[in-house]
Amino acid sequence: ISVSDLVDESFRRIGEVEDKVQAFLTLNEENARAKAKELDDKLAKEENDFGMLFGIPIGIKDNIVTKGLRTTCASKILYNFDPIYDATVMERLNEAGTITVGKLNMDEFAMGSSTENSGFRLTRNPWDLERVPGGSSGGSAAAVAAGEVPFALGSDTGGSIRQPAAFCGVVGLKPTYGRVSRFGLVAFASSLDQIGPITRTVEDNAYLLQVIAGLDPMDSTSANVEVPNYVAALTGDIKGLKIAVPKEYLGEGVAKEVRQSVLDALKVLEKLGAAWEEVSLPHSKYALATYYLLSSSEASANLARFDGVRYGYRADNAKNLIDMYKQTRSEGFGNEVKRRIMLGTFALSAGYYDAYYKKAQKVRTLIKQDFEKVFEKYDVIVGPTTPTPAFKIGEKTHDPLTMYANDILTIPVNLAGVPGISVPCGFVNGLPVGLQIIGKHFDESTIYRVAHAFE
Ligand code: GLN
């Protein structure tokens, strides 16, 4: 099998299902085929500098900048933006030999849980086209689930990799904060954002993280911590492993069928030699409020750069500079993005800072300490990824708060900065359910070991 065969298969499948699924915003067909040919020539010459992901087709979430390839963040304000550089993860992928098939749909600037906030199109869940794929990395999860690409990158600020992975029945990991460089990831909430892999299997996921992880001088928050061999961690052995199950993660608000799937999964893990106990993460109930305050505050600052001057959309017919800013931003941003900018600007304004932002920072520390305490005694934390399986298109768009509530089980992980994965753990009424496995800082290896043994 040649690299061109792999790329052909990817575009063949895209041709077959993309009409319905609509996972992509931009296809990179010509370049992808050219690169495939280049790699096949290399194969023929038996050069031996093949990268770890040689010839693998990959889809990239549209908030990761790709040199010369349109990058919109699913926002009208960036409808014509062609970056002049590659994100660090893209450099590493290119080096490893992947082939970028295209850019994937998402909620505008990664704000959302259903991909319905995209400024351009509606992505559908391949398991049930009347349902959402989750979000914000809905395009990434849907493309992998539909077989359009075997690998994809997403980003996770409050659950945006794990939640769509759960809804689409694929594997998605949010790495430890600092594990993967954010250079070239268009910033939403810089203290929470992480890029991570979405794949069909845990092994694929480990290979993809292996390539993108590690220190990057271009991102001062990337960590100088050695990258272990993640694939070598997939031993299948979890004997003696200590699992904590937070009672807050199986309580009210979690659908009983989802709870049952998780309890069944725990039985499997027990059979494999692990033991579990109930614990508490008492500050979880403040996680949503804390997250929406902090993430919106950071977003209001990060999104100030979209002003119609430097790149992207610019309103015509403005009377003066201020008017141009106003018109550009009013016309360029969608409703959810505006809501967050207003919320964040309010929370950061003089006189309110102590009452909101500063207080939220303090609660964030308490949430982080909850996790630290549990990890003194346990190796991993296990629970559902989401309270329910994929919901219907349009079901939650009328009320931002019910949409936000969907992230209740993923958000604490971002606030604590620890890594978490979602792996499929069964079906409820034909819809996939995700099992969330959360690990200690920089201990993705243990998460992968457990996920792989369970899979
Ligand atoms: N759904 C959450 C939000 O809207 C998380 C988004 C994300 O992780 N990027 O903010």
GROMACS .gro file of C-alpha atoms and ligand atoms in nm:
model
  465
    1ILE     CA    1   0.000   0.000   0.000
    2SER     CA    2   0.136   0.339  -0.096
    3VAL     CA    3   0.094   0.677   0.069
    4SER     CA    4  -0.110   0.786  -0.233
    5ASP     CA    5  -0.347   0.495  -0.164
    6LEU     CA    6  -0.400   0.619   0.190
    7VAL     CA    7  -0.467   0.973   0.075
    8ASP     CA    8  -0.695   0.848  -0.205
    9GLU     CA    9  -0.897   0.651   0.046
   10SER     CA   10  -0.934   0.955   0.267
   11PHE     CA   11  -1.065   1.171  -0.019
   12ARG     CA   12  -1.282   0.888  -0.149
   13ARG     CA   13  -1.452   0.862   0.190
   14ILE     CA   14  -1.482   1.240   0.212
   15GLY     CA   15  -1.654   1.235  -0.127
   16GLU     CA   16  -1.891   0.971   0.001
   17VAL     CA   17  -2.002   1.118   0.335
   18GLU     CA   18  -1.900   1.482   0.356
   19ASP     CA   19  -2.230   1.599   0.208
   20LYS     CA   20  -2.404   1.473   0.518
   21VAL     CA   21  -2.142   1.507   0.790
   22GLN     CA   22  -1.988   1.840   0.685
   23ALA     CA   23  -1.685   1.808   0.909
   24PHE     CA   24  -1.445   2.011   0.695
   25LEU     CA   25  -1.420   2.384   0.633
   26THR     CA   26  -1.130   2.365   0.388
   27LEU     CA   27  -0.989   2.074   0.191
   28ASN     CA   28  -0.621   2.061   0.101
   29GLU     CA   29  -0.653   1.807  -0.177
   30GLU     CA   30  -0.397   1.926  -0.428
   31ASN     CA   31  -0.119   1.972  -0.173
   32ALA     CA   32  -0.206   1.648   0.004
   33ARG     CA   33  -0.180   1.449  -0.317
   34ALA     CA   34   0.145   1.619  -0.410
   35LYS     CA   35   0.297   1.542  -0.072
   36ALA     CA   36   0.178   1.180  -0.094
   37LYS     CA   37   0.360   1.149  -0.423
   38GLU     CA   38   0.672   1.298  -0.274
   39LEU     CA   39   0.664   1.048   0.011
   40ASP     CA   40   0.602   0.760  -0.227
   41ASP     CA   41   0.912   0.864  -0.423
   42LYS     CA   42   1.101   0.855  -0.097
   43LEU     CA   43   0.970   0.507  -0.030
   44ALA     CA   44   1.076   0.394  -0.376
   45LYS     CA   45   1.426   0.524  -0.320
   46GLU     CA   46   1.431   0.342   0.012
   47GLU     CA   47   1.558   0.648   0.193
   48ASN     CA   48   1.538   0.567   0.559
   49ASP     CA   49   1.441   0.890   0.725
   50PHE     CA   50   1.074   0.797   0.750
   51GLY     CA   51   0.898   0.981   1.030
   52MET     CA   52   0.691   0.813   1.298
   53LEU     CA   53   0.363   0.898   1.123
   54PHE     CA   54   0.487   0.856   0.769
   55GLY     CA   55   0.207   0.897   0.517
   56ILE     CA   56  -0.080   0.923   0.766
   57PRO     CA   57  -0.366   1.150   0.655
   58ILE     CA   58  -0.468   1.395   0.925
   59GLY     CA   59  -0.735   1.662   0.974
   60ILE     CA   60  -0.660   1.977   1.172
   61LYS     CA   61  -0.901   2.186   1.378
   62ASP     CA   62  -0.935   2.526   1.216
   63ASN     CA   63  -0.792   2.721   1.510
   64ILE     CA   64  -0.444   2.576   1.453
   65VAL     CA   65  -0.250   2.786   1.205
   66THR     CA   66  -0.128   2.616   0.891
   67LYS     CA   67   0.111   2.796   0.660
   68GLY     CA   68  -0.061   2.901   0.339
   69LEU     CA   69  -0.373   2.700   0.426
   70ARG     CA   70  -0.685   2.894   0.522
   71THR     CA   71  -0.740   2.915   0.898
   72THR     CA   72  -1.069   3.073   1.004
   73CYS     CA   73  -1.149   2.955   1.359
   74ALA     CA   74  -1.494   2.909   1.200
   75SER     CA   75  -1.535   3.288   1.228
   76LYS     CA   76  -1.641   3.533   0.961
   77ILE     CA   77  -1.385   3.771   1.103
   78LEU     CA   78  -1.109   3.541   0.970
   79TYR     CA   79  -1.292   3.428   0.656
   80ASN     CA   80  -0.992   3.508   0.432
   81PHE     CA   81  -0.696   3.445   0.664
   82ASP     CA   82  -0.404   3.247   0.521
   83PRO     CA   83  -0.133   3.220   0.789
   84ILE     CA   84   0.228   3.289   0.700
   85TYR     CA   85   0.365   3.032   0.945
   86ASP     CA   86   0.293   2.687   1.087
   87ALA     CA   87   0.197   2.615   1.447
   88THR     CA   88   0.466   2.417   1.628
   89VAL     CA   89   0.244   2.107   1.623
   90MET     CA   90   0.220   2.140   1.244
   91GLU     CA   91   0.597   2.160   1.208
   92ARG     CA   92   0.631   1.847   1.417
   93LEU     CA   93   0.362   1.663   1.223
   94ASN     CA   94   0.510   1.758   0.889
   95GLU     CA   95   0.845   1.633   1.007
   96ALA     CA   96   0.687   1.306   1.119
   97GLY     CA   97   0.540   1.261   0.771
   98THR     CA   98   0.167   1.325   0.815
   99ILE     CA   99  -0.042   1.460   0.530
  100THR     CA  100  -0.282   1.742   0.604
  101VAL     CA  101  -0.609   1.657   0.435
  102GLY     CA  102  -0.795   1.967   0.546
  103LYS     CA  103  -0.915   2.200   0.820
  104LEU     CA  104  -1.201   2.099   1.043
  105ASN     CA  105  -1.514   2.275   1.156
  106MET     CA  106  -1.557   2.395   1.513
  107ASP     CA  107  -1.751   2.637   1.728
  108GLU     CA  108  -1.638   2.989   1.647
  109PHE     CA  109  -1.308   3.051   1.834
  110ALA     CA  110  -1.372   2.720   2.017
  111MET     CA  111  -1.661   2.867   2.217
  112GLY     CA  112  -1.933   2.608   2.237
  113SER     CA  113  -2.020   2.244   2.295
  114SER     CA  114  -2.200   2.145   1.976
  115THR     CA  115  -2.024   2.305   1.677
  116GLU     CA  116  -2.352   2.490   1.618
  117ASN     CA  117  -2.166   2.817   1.681
  118SER     CA  118  -1.963   2.778   1.362
  119GLY     CA  119  -1.991   3.086   1.142
  120PHE     CA  120  -1.997   2.865   0.833
  121ARG     CA  121  -2.167   2.527   0.857
  122LEU     CA  122  -2.344   2.268   1.063
  123THR     CA  123  -2.151   1.949   1.133
  124ARG     CA  124  -2.362   1.643   1.207
  125ASN     CA  125  -2.295   1.343   1.429
  126PRO     CA  126  -2.212   1.045   1.202
  127TRP     CA  127  -2.402   0.810   1.439
  128ASP     CA  128  -2.723   1.009   1.406
  129LEU     CA  129  -2.736   1.296   1.159
  130GLU     CA  130  -3.007   1.471   1.362
  131ARG     CA  131  -2.768   1.510   1.652
  132VAL     CA  132  -2.468   1.732   1.723
  133PRO     CA  133  -2.114   1.595   1.709
  134GLY     CA  134  -2.029   1.788   2.027
  135GLY     CA  135  -1.785   2.074   2.034
  136SER     CA  136  -1.597   2.274   2.002
  137SER     CA  137  -1.380   2.019   1.814
  138GLY     CA  138  -1.692   1.868   1.655
  139GLY     CA  139  -1.546   1.860   1.305
  140SER     CA  140  -1.237   1.673   1.429
  141ALA     CA  141  -1.434   1.405   1.614
  142ALA     CA  142  -1.694   1.366   1.338
  143ALA     CA  143  -1.428   1.332   1.065
  144VAL     CA  144  -1.251   1.055   1.256
  145ALA     CA  145  -1.577   0.878   1.346
  146ALA     CA  146  -1.696   0.892   0.984
  147GLY     CA  147  -1.369   0.746   0.857
  148GLU     CA  148  -1.273   1.057   0.660
  149VAL     CA  149  -0.936   1.074   0.836
  150PRO     CA  150  -0.776   0.831   1.080
  151PHE     CA  151  -0.614   1.107   1.287
  152ALA     CA  152  -0.716   1.460   1.385
  153LEU     CA  153  -0.606   1.739   1.614
  154GLY     CA  154  -0.848   1.926   1.835
  155SER     CA  155  -0.813   2.177   2.116
  156ASP     CA  156  -0.958   2.155   2.465
  157THR     CA  157  -1.017   2.457   2.688
  158GLY     CA  158  -1.308   2.317   2.885
  159GLY     CA  159  -1.378   1.980   2.730
  160SER     CA  160  -1.364   2.050   2.358
  161ILE     CA  161  -1.166   1.737   2.273
  162ARG     CA  162  -1.313   1.492   2.524
  163GLN     CA  163  -1.680   1.588   2.485
  164PRO     CA  164  -1.697   1.554   2.103
  165ALA     CA  165  -1.487   1.235   2.126
  166ALA     CA  166  -1.748   1.095   2.365
  167PHE     CA  167  -2.040   1.203   2.143
  168CYS     CA  168  -1.880   1.053   1.832
  169GLY     CA  169  -1.744   0.731   1.984
  170VAL     CA  170  -1.374   0.803   1.931
  171VAL     CA  171  -1.068   0.852   2.153
  172GLY     CA  172  -0.970   1.208   2.253
  173LEU     CA  173  -0.703   1.325   2.494
  174LYS     CA  174  -0.650   1.662   2.658
  175PRO     CA  175  -0.285   1.661   2.759
  176THR     CA  176  -0.147   1.818   3.077
  177TYR     CA  177  -0.136   2.196   3.049
  178GLY     CA  178   0.213   2.268   2.911
  179ARG     CA  179   0.263   1.924   2.756
  180VAL     CA  180   0.195   2.043   2.399
  181SER     CA  181   0.305   2.377   2.257
  182ARG     CA  182   0.028   2.634   2.205
  183PHE     CA  183   0.238   2.832   1.958
  184GLY     CA  184   0.011   2.879   1.657
  185LEU     CA  185  -0.306   2.780   1.838
  186VAL     CA  186  -0.535   3.082   1.811
  187ALA     CA  187  -0.582   3.173   2.177
  188PHE     CA  188  -0.921   3.147   2.346
  189ALA     CA  189  -0.831   3.117   2.717
  190SER     CA  190  -0.454   3.091   2.732
  191SER     CA  191  -0.432   2.944   3.084
  192LEU     CA  192  -0.660   2.654   2.986
  193ASP     CA  193  -0.609   2.583   2.614
  194GLN     CA  194  -0.431   2.265   2.506
  195ILE     CA  195  -0.402   2.096   2.167
  196GLY     CA  196  -0.459   1.719   2.170
  197PRO     CA  197  -0.509   1.408   1.954
  198ILE     CA  198  -0.839   1.257   1.837
  199THR     CA  199  -0.817   0.905   1.691
  200ARG     CA  200  -1.003   0.577   1.667
  201THR     CA  201  -0.779   0.379   1.903
  202VAL     CA  202  -0.574   0.448   2.212
  203GLU     CA  203  -0.259   0.327   2.040
  204ASP     CA  204  -0.303   0.575   1.754
  205ASN     CA  205  -0.363   0.844   2.012
  206ALA     CA  206  -0.037   0.764   2.190
  207TYR     CA  207   0.158   0.784   1.862
  208LEU     CA  208   0.008   1.121   1.780
  209LEU     CA  209   0.081   1.267   2.124
  210GLN     CA  210   0.436   1.132   2.100
  211VAL     CA  211   0.495   1.348   1.795
  212ILE     CA  212   0.338   1.673   1.916
  213ALA     CA  213   0.444   1.672   2.285
  214GLY     CA  214   0.745   1.845   2.435
  215LEU     CA  215   0.914   2.171   2.518
  216ASP     CA  216   0.895   2.453   2.265
  217PRO     CA  217   1.098   2.772   2.299
  218MET     CA  218   0.815   2.955   2.116
  219ASP     CA  219   0.567   2.887   2.400
  220SER     CA  220   0.682   3.002   2.742
  221THR     CA  221   0.412   2.789   2.907
  222SER     CA  222   0.529   2.468   2.743
  223ALA     CA  223   0.697   2.251   3.002
  224ASN     CA  224   1.052   2.128   3.022
  225VAL     CA  225   0.947   1.779   3.122
  226GLU     CA  226   1.082   1.473   2.944
  227VAL     CA  227   0.843   1.308   2.697
  228PRO     CA  228   0.820   0.937   2.784
  229ASN     CA  229   0.754   0.661   2.534
  230TYR     CA  230   0.372   0.659   2.538
  231VAL     CA  231   0.337   0.358   2.313
  232ALA     CA  232   0.561   0.152   2.540
  233ALA     CA  233   0.318   0.227   2.824
  234LEU     CA  234   0.045   0.022   2.655
  235THR     CA  235   0.126  -0.298   2.839
  236GLY     CA  236  -0.229  -0.417   2.906
  237ASP     CA  237  -0.135  -0.458   3.271
  238ILE     CA  238  -0.331  -0.259   3.530
  239LYS     CA  239  -0.306  -0.498   3.823
  240GLY     CA  240  -0.301  -0.316   4.155
  241LEU     CA  241  -0.407   0.015   3.998
  242LYS     CA  242  -0.600   0.244   4.234
  243ILE     CA  243  -0.899   0.420   4.080
  244ALA     CA  244  -1.094   0.705   4.239
  245VAL     CA  245  -1.454   0.766   4.135
  246PRO     CA  246  -1.581   1.109   4.241
  247LYS     CA  247  -1.934   1.093   4.374
  248GLU     CA  248  -2.001   1.430   4.211
  249TYR     CA  249  -1.946   1.260   3.873
  250LEU     CA  250  -2.218   1.001   3.916
  251GLY     CA  251  -2.476   1.212   4.092
  252GLU     CA  252  -2.783   1.401   3.991
  253GLY     CA  253  -2.779   1.539   3.639
  254VAL     CA  254  -2.595   1.236   3.498
  255ALA     CA  255  -2.833   1.021   3.294
  256LYS     CA  256  -2.889   0.684   3.458
  257GLU     CA  257  -2.790   0.491   3.144
  258VAL     CA  258  -2.462   0.684   3.134
  259ARG     CA  259  -2.404   0.606   3.501
  260GLN     CA  260  -2.471   0.239   3.428
  261SER     CA  261  -2.221   0.236   3.139
  262VAL     CA  262  -1.955   0.377   3.371
  263LEU     CA  263  -2.033   0.124   3.644
  264ASP     CA  264  -2.007  -0.153   3.383
  265ALA     CA  265  -1.671  -0.013   3.272
  266LEU     CA  266  -1.551  -0.014   3.632
  267LYS     CA  267  -1.642  -0.382   3.653
  268VAL     CA  268  -1.421  -0.450   3.351
  269LEU     CA  269  -1.136  -0.259   3.511
  270GLU     CA  270  -1.185  -0.459   3.832
  271LYS     CA  271  -1.164  -0.783   3.637
  272LEU     CA  272  -0.833  -0.660   3.500
  273GLY     CA  273  -0.700  -0.627   3.853
  274ALA     CA  274  -0.771  -0.262   3.940
  275ALA     CA  275  -0.964  -0.152   4.249
  276TRP     CA  276  -1.192   0.149   4.281
  277GLU     CA  277  -1.333   0.359   4.562
  278GLU     CA  278  -1.564   0.653   4.583
  279VAL     CA  279  -1.404   0.990   4.659
  280SER     CA  280  -1.515   1.352   4.659
  281LEU     CA  281  -1.408   1.656   4.459
  282PRO     CA  282  -1.607   1.894   4.680
  283HIS     CA  283  -1.544   2.214   4.485
  284SER     CA  284  -1.667   2.067   4.153
  285LYS     CA  285  -1.995   2.249   4.195
  286TYR     CA  286  -1.816   2.581   4.147
  287ALA     CA  287  -1.626   2.470   3.838
  288LEU     CA  288  -1.873   2.593   3.576
  289ALA     CA  289  -1.904   2.944   3.720
  290THR     CA  290  -1.528   2.965   3.771
  291TYR     CA  291  -1.454   2.845   3.421
  292TYR     CA  292  -1.695   3.076   3.241
  293LEU     CA  293  -1.568   3.372   3.435
  294LEU     CA  294  -1.199   3.304   3.380
  295SER     CA  295  -1.223   3.180   3.022
  296SER     CA  296  -1.439   3.473   2.914
  297SER     CA  297  -1.203   3.719   3.083
  298GLU     CA  298  -0.906   3.574   2.899
  299ALA     CA  299  -1.103   3.560   2.575
  300SER     CA  300  -1.201   3.927   2.597
  301ALA     CA  301  -0.832   4.018   2.605
  302ASN     CA  302  -0.719   3.762   2.345
  303LEU     CA  303  -0.985   3.858   2.092
  304ALA     CA  304  -0.899   4.228   2.106
  305ARG     CA  305  -0.655   4.166   1.821
  306PHE     CA  306  -0.935   4.111   1.570
  307ASP     CA  307  -0.986   4.475   1.485
  308GLY     CA  308  -1.004   4.483   1.106
  309VAL     CA  309  -0.660   4.640   1.084
  310ARG     CA  310  -0.411   4.355   1.081
  311TYR     CA  311  -0.590   4.063   0.921
  312GLY     CA  312  -0.924   3.915   0.836
  313TYR     CA  313  -1.251   4.091   0.774
  314ARG     CA  314  -1.278   4.471   0.760
  315ALA     CA  315  -1.611   4.651   0.738
  316ASP     CA  316  -1.655   4.884   0.440
  317ASN     CA  317  -1.791   5.235   0.462
  318ALA     CA  318  -1.671   5.315   0.812
  319LYS     CA  319  -1.669   5.686   0.900
  320ASN     CA  320  -1.348   5.675   1.103
  321LEU     CA  321  -1.116   5.434   1.285
  322ILE     CA  322  -1.337   5.374   1.590
  323ASP     CA  323  -1.638   5.324   1.370
  324MET     CA  324  -1.435   5.073   1.163
  325TYR     CA  325  -1.347   4.873   1.478
  326LYS     CA  326  -1.708   4.870   1.587
  327GLN     CA  327  -1.855   4.770   1.256
  328THR     CA  328  -1.590   4.507   1.189
  329ARG     CA  329  -1.640   4.341   1.525
  330SER     CA  330  -2.020   4.370   1.519
  331GLU     CA  331  -2.038   4.209   1.176
  332GLY     CA  332  -1.746   3.968   1.210
  333PHE     CA  333  -1.817   3.797   1.543
  334GLY     CA  334  -2.110   3.566   1.611
  335ASN     CA  335  -2.343   3.594   1.909
  336GLU     CA  336  -2.168   3.353   2.143
  337VAL     CA  337  -1.832   3.519   2.090
  338LYS     CA  338  -1.984   3.860   2.161
  339ARG     CA  339  -2.151   3.725   2.474
  340ARG     CA  340  -1.816   3.601   2.605
  341ILE     CA  341  -1.632   3.924   2.519
  342MET     CA  342  -1.895   4.129   2.703
  343LEU     CA  343  -1.894   3.895   3.003
  344GLY     CA  344  -1.515   3.896   3.020
  345THR     CA  345  -1.481   4.271   2.974
  346PHE     CA  346  -1.732   4.327   3.255
  347ALA     CA  347  -1.555   4.082   3.489
  348LEU     CA  348  -1.221   4.253   3.433
  349SER     CA  349  -1.344   4.611   3.465
  350ALA     CA  350  -1.216   4.831   3.746
  351GLY     CA  351  -1.423   4.790   4.058
  352TYR     CA  352  -1.542   4.441   3.971
  353TYR     CA  353  -1.206   4.268   3.940
  354ASP     CA  354  -1.180   4.166   4.307
  355ALA     CA  355  -1.539   4.048   4.324
  356TYR     CA  356  -1.523   3.829   4.015
  357TYR     CA  357  -1.190   3.757   3.849
  358LYS     CA  358  -0.981   3.745   4.165
  359LYS     CA  359  -1.238   3.535   4.347
  360ALA     CA  360  -1.259   3.293   4.054
  361GLN     CA  361  -0.881   3.253   4.063
  362LYS     CA  362  -0.904   3.157   4.429
  363VAL     CA  363  -1.175   2.901   4.362
  364ARG     CA  364  -0.964   2.763   4.078
  365THR     CA  365  -0.691   2.692   4.333
  366LEU     CA  366  -0.940   2.506   4.554
  367ILE     CA  367  -1.050   2.294   4.260
  368LYS     CA  368  -0.689   2.214   4.178
  369GLN     CA  369  -0.626   2.116   4.540
  370ASP     CA  370  -0.924   1.876   4.531
  371PHE     CA  371  -0.747   1.685   4.254
  372GLU     CA  372  -0.408   1.694   4.428
  373LYS     CA  373  -0.560   1.544   4.738
  374VAL     CA  374  -0.721   1.256   4.550
  375PHE     CA  375  -0.401   1.189   4.357
  376GLU     CA  376  -0.208   1.145   4.683
  377LYS     CA  377  -0.386   0.810   4.720
  378TYR     CA  378  -0.504   0.710   4.371
  379ASP     CA  379  -0.347   0.661   4.029
  380VAL     CA  380  -0.637   0.780   3.813
  381ILE     CA  381  -0.983   0.929   3.845
  382VAL     CA  382  -1.261   0.770   3.641
  383GLY     CA  383  -1.610   0.893   3.554
  384PRO     CA  384  -1.831   0.979   3.259
  385THR     CA  385  -1.710   1.235   3.004
  386THR     CA  386  -2.053   1.394   2.969
  387PRO     CA  387  -2.382   1.374   3.160
  388THR     CA  388  -2.572   1.254   2.851
  389PRO     CA  389  -2.498   1.118   2.502
  390ALA     CA  390  -2.516   1.350   2.199
  391PHE     CA  391  -2.817   1.583   2.206
  392LYS     CA  392  -3.034   1.690   1.914
  393ILE     CA  393  -2.938   1.972   1.680
  394GLY     CA  394  -3.110   2.288   1.803
  395GLU     CA  395  -3.201   2.137   2.140
  396LYS     CA  396  -2.984   2.367   2.348
  397THR     CA  397  -2.922   2.667   2.125
  398HIS     CA  398  -3.195   2.878   2.285
  399ASP     CA  399  -3.033   2.871   2.629
  400PRO     CA  400  -2.659   2.920   2.676
  401LEU     CA  401  -2.674   2.795   3.036
  402THR     CA  402  -2.804   2.447   2.948
  403MET     CA  403  -2.537   2.433   2.679
  404TYR     CA  404  -2.269   2.529   2.935
  405ALA     CA  405  -2.396   2.263   3.179
  406ASN     CA  406  -2.291   1.990   2.937
  407ASP     CA  407  -1.928   2.063   3.025
  408ILE     CA  408  -1.964   2.008   3.396
  409LEU     CA  409  -1.752   1.691   3.402
  410THR     CA  410  -1.474   1.805   3.171
  411ILE     CA  411  -1.412   2.162   3.290
  412PRO     CA  412  -1.261   2.084   3.635
  413VAL     CA  413  -0.980   1.899   3.455
  414ASN     CA  414  -0.881   2.210   3.260
  415LEU     CA  415  -0.897   2.427   3.570
  416ALA     CA  416  -0.662   2.183   3.749
  417GLY     CA  417  -0.433   2.155   3.444
  418VAL     CA  418  -0.425   1.775   3.462
  419PRO     CA  419  -0.462   1.540   3.162
  420GLY     CA  420  -0.783   1.353   3.072
  421ILE     CA  421  -0.898   1.116   2.801
  422SER     CA  422  -1.236   1.006   2.671
  423VAL     CA  423  -1.261   0.646   2.545
  424PRO     CA  424  -1.579   0.481   2.415
  425CYS     CA  425  -1.750   0.264   2.679
  426GLY     CA  426  -2.068   0.146   2.514
  427PHE     CA  427  -2.391   0.277   2.366
  428VAL     CA  428  -2.717   0.417   2.496
  429ASN     CA  429  -3.001   0.402   2.243
  430GLY     CA  430  -2.750   0.363   1.962
  431LEU     CA  431  -2.543   0.662   2.074
  432PRO     CA  432  -2.184   0.630   2.199
  433VAL     CA  433  -2.097   0.700   2.563
  434GLY     CA  434  -1.751   0.817   2.674
  435LEU     CA  435  -1.552   0.706   2.977
  436GLN     CA  436  -1.328   0.979   3.115
  437ILE     CA  437  -0.995   0.882   3.269
  438ILE     CA  438  -0.808   1.163   3.444
  439GLY     CA  439  -0.443   1.142   3.548
  440LYS     CA  440  -0.176   1.321   3.746
  441HIS     CA  441   0.018   1.609   3.594
  442PHE     CA  442   0.234   1.479   3.306
  443ASP     CA  443   0.117   1.123   3.363
  444GLU     CA  444  -0.049   1.064   3.026
  445SER     CA  445   0.125   0.723   3.024
  446THR     CA  446  -0.093   0.585   3.302
  447ILE     CA  447  -0.408   0.722   3.139
  448TYR     CA  448  -0.314   0.551   2.814
  449ARG     CA  449  -0.229   0.226   2.993
  450VAL     CA  450  -0.571   0.215   3.157
  451ALA     CA  451  -0.758   0.325   2.845
  452HIS     CA  452  -0.576   0.069   2.632
  453ALA     CA  453  -0.635  -0.217   2.877
  454PHE     CA  454  -1.005  -0.125   2.889
  455GLU     CA  455  -1.056  -0.071   2.515
  456GLN     N1  456  -1.779   2.425   2.574
  456GLN     C1  457  -1.680   2.499   2.645
  456GLN     C2  458  -1.692   2.645   2.608
  456GLN     O1  459  -1.777   2.678   2.537
  456GLN     C3  460  -1.544   2.446   2.617
  456GLN     C4  461  -1.487   2.490   2.490
  456GLN     C5  462  -1.349   2.439   2.466
  456GLN     O2  463  -1.301   2.349   2.535
  456GLN     N2  464  -1.282   2.502   2.371
  456GLN     O3  465  -1.616   2.727   2.650
   0.00000   0.00000   0.00000
